[in-house]
CSV table of C-alpha atoms in Angstrom, one decimal:
chain,number,residue,atom,x,y,z
A,1,MET,CA,117.6,104.1,41.7
A,2,LEU,CA,120.7,106.2,41.8
A,3,LEU,CA,120.6,109.9,42.9
A,4,GLN,CA,123.5,111.9,41.6
A,5,GLY,CA,123.8,115.0,43.6
A,6,ALA,CA,124.7,118.4,42.1
A,7,ASP,CA,127.6,118.3,44.6
A,8,GLY,CA,129.1,115.2,43.0
A,9,SER,CA,127.7,112.8,45.6
A,10,SER,CA,125.8,109.6,44.8
A,11,ARG,CA,123.3,107.6,46.8
A,12,SER,CA,121.3,104.5,46.0
A,13,TYR,CA,117.6,104.1,46.7
A,14,ASP,CA,115.2,101.2,46.5
A,15,THR,CA,112.3,103.3,45.0
A,16,LEU,CA,111.9,106.2,42.7
A,17,GLU,CA,109.6,107.8,45.2
A,18,ALA,CA,112.3,107.7,48.0
A,19,ALA,CA,114.9,109.1,45.7
A,20,MET,CA,112.6,112.0,44.5
A,21,ASN,CA,111.7,112.8,48.2
A,22,ASP,CA,115.4,113.3,48.9
A,23,ALA,CA,116.3,115.1,45.7
A,24,VAL,CA,117.1,118.8,45.5
A,25,SER,CA,117.4,121.2,42.6
A,26,GLY,CA,120.4,120.3,40.4
A,27,ASP,CA,120.2,116.5,41.3
A,28,THR,CA,119.7,113.8,38.7
A,29,LEU,CA,117.8,110.6,39.4
A,30,VAL,CA,119.1,107.7,37.2
A,31,LEU,CA,116.9,104.6,36.8
A,32,GLN,CA,118.9,101.4,37.3
A,33,ASN,CA,115.9,99.2,36.6
A,34,ALA,CA,112.4,99.7,35.1
A,35,VAL,CA,109.9,100.9,37.7
A,36,SER,CA,106.2,100.6,38.3
A,37,LEU,CA,104.2,103.3,40.0
A,38,SER,CA,100.8,103.2,41.6
A,39,SER,CA,100.4,106.9,42.4
A,40,THR,CA,101.4,110.2,40.7
A,41,LEU,CA,105.0,111.2,41.3
A,42,VAL,CA,105.7,115.0,41.7
A,43,LEU,CA,108.8,115.9,39.8
A,44,LYS,CA,110.7,118.3,42.1
A,45,ASP,CA,111.8,121.7,40.9
A,46,GLY,CA,115.2,121.6,39.2
A,47,VAL,CA,115.5,117.8,39.3
A,48,THR,CA,116.3,115.7,36.2
A,49,LEU,CA,114.9,112.1,35.8
A,50,ASP,CA,117.1,110.1,33.5
A,51,LEU,CA,115.3,107.0,32.2
A,52,ASN,CA,118.7,105.6,31.4
A,53,GLY,CA,117.4,103.4,28.5
A,54,GLN,CA,115.6,101.0,30.9
A,55,THR,CA,113.4,98.6,29.0
A,56,GLY,CA,111.7,96.4,31.6
A,57,GLY,CA,113.3,93.4,29.9
A,58,ASN,CA,111.3,93.9,26.7
A,59,ALA,CA,113.5,95.2,23.9
A,60,SER,CA,110.6,95.1,21.3
A,61,SER,CA,108.4,97.3,23.5
A,62,PRO,CA,110.7,99.0,26.0
A,63,CYS,CA,109.1,100.6,29.0
A,64,ALA,CA,111.2,102.4,31.7
A,65,VAL,CA,108.2,103.5,33.8
A,66,THR,CA,104.7,101.9,33.9
A,67,SER,CA,101.9,103.2,36.1
A,68,THR,CA,98.3,102.7,37.0
A,69,ALA,CA,98.1,106.4,38.0
A,70,SER,CA,97.1,109.3,35.8
A,71,PRO,CA,99.0,111.4,35.6
A,72,VAL,CA,102.2,109.4,36.0
A,73,PHE,CA,104.2,112.6,36.7
A,74,ARG,CA,103.3,116.1,37.8
A,75,VAL,CA,105.3,119.3,37.5
A,76,GLU,CA,104.0,121.9,40.0
A,77,ALA,CA,103.2,125.5,39.1
A,78,GLY,CA,106.3,127.5,39.0
A,79,GLY,CA,108.5,124.4,39.0
A,80,SER,CA,110.8,123.2,36.3
A,81,ALA,CA,111.7,119.5,35.7
A,82,THR,CA,113.5,117.5,33.1
A,83,ILE,CA,112.9,113.9,31.9
A,84,THR,CA,115.8,112.6,29.8
A,85,ASN,CA,117.0,109.3,28.4
A,86,SER,CA,120.8,108.9,28.3
A,87,MET,CA,120.7,105.5,26.5
A,88,GLY,CA,118.6,103.9,23.8
A,89,PHE,CA,114.9,104.4,23.4
A,90,THR,CA,112.2,103.9,26.1
A,91,THR,CA,108.7,104.6,27.1
A,92,VAL,CA,106.7,106.0,30.1
A,93,LYS,CA,103.2,104.5,30.0
A,94,THR,CA,100.0,104.6,32.0
A,95,SER,CA,97.2,102.1,32.0
A,96,ALA,CA,94.8,104.3,33.9
A,97,ALA,CA,91.4,105.1,32.4
A,98,SER,CA,92.5,108.8,32.1
A,99,VAL,CA,95.5,108.8,29.8
A,100,THR,CA,97.4,111.8,31.0
A,101,VAL,CA,101.1,110.8,31.4
A,102,VAL,CA,102.4,114.3,32.6
A,103,GLU,CA,100.4,117.1,34.2
A,104,ASN,CA,102.6,120.0,33.4
A,105,ASN,CA,101.8,123.1,35.5
A,106,GLY,CA,105.3,124.5,35.3
A,107,THR,CA,108.1,123.9,32.8
A,108,LEU,CA,108.8,120.4,31.5
A,109,ASN,CA,111.9,119.7,29.4
A,110,LEU,CA,111.8,116.4,27.5
A,111,GLY,CA,115.0,114.8,26.3
A,112,THR,CA,115.6,112.6,23.2
A,113,ASN,CA,114.4,109.0,22.6
A,114,ILE,CA,111.4,109.1,24.9
A,115,GLN,CA,107.9,108.0,24.2
A,116,LEU,CA,104.9,109.0,26.4
A,117,SER,CA,102.1,106.5,26.0
A,118,GLY,CA,98.5,106.6,27.3
A,119,GLY,CA,97.4,103.2,26.1
A,120,THR,CA,95.0,103.5,23.2
A,121,THR,CA,95.1,107.3,22.8
A,122,PRO,CA,95.6,108.4,19.2
A,123,MET,CA,99.2,109.5,18.4
A,124,GLY,CA,99.7,113.1,19.1
A,125,SER,CA,96.8,113.4,21.5
A,126,ALA,CA,97.0,116.5,23.7
A,127,ALA,CA,95.7,114.5,26.6
A,128,ILE,CA,99.1,112.8,27.0
A,129,ILE,CA,100.6,116.0,28.5
A,130,SER,CA,98.1,118.3,30.1
A,131,GLY,CA,98.6,121.9,31.1
A,132,ASN,CA,101.6,123.8,29.6
A,133,ALA,CA,103.3,122.6,26.4
A,134,PRO,CA,106.6,120.9,27.1
A,135,LYS,CA,110.0,121.8,25.6
A,136,LEU,CA,110.7,118.9,23.3
A,137,ALA,CA,114.0,117.5,22.1
A,138,PRO,CA,114.2,115.6,18.7
A,139,HIS,CA,112.8,112.0,18.7
A,140,THR,CA,110.3,112.6,21.6
A,141,ARG,CA,106.8,111.6,20.9
A,142,TYR,CA,103.4,111.0,22.4
A,143,VAL,CA,101.5,107.9,21.4
């Protein structure tokens, strides 16, 4: 995990959670490998998460973030966060019984070429993102 600071600095982290804990508004977290989460990750206000085209080694079913938690990510009330994907196409997926991928209580900006998947939930299901509607870029979908 690479944290690119708004001030131009860069720091490496072993986990996405550790990088998010240290991130401040204006920072970008760039995945260097696919990650697996077991608990909900709060996306800090003003922070961008770049999935960076990570596939988890599976080009036919790419998945940058897998999780047993639901939601996978949470945007707190009054907060604003961005999930982007600077390369290729990839997915954020939960295998939890509840299929919410993002609990959006603030403002969520979704970049291009990202798929949010809640397992067997029908395509376009509102349960994939709960709370406020996200701001979507082209080629973003819920499955």
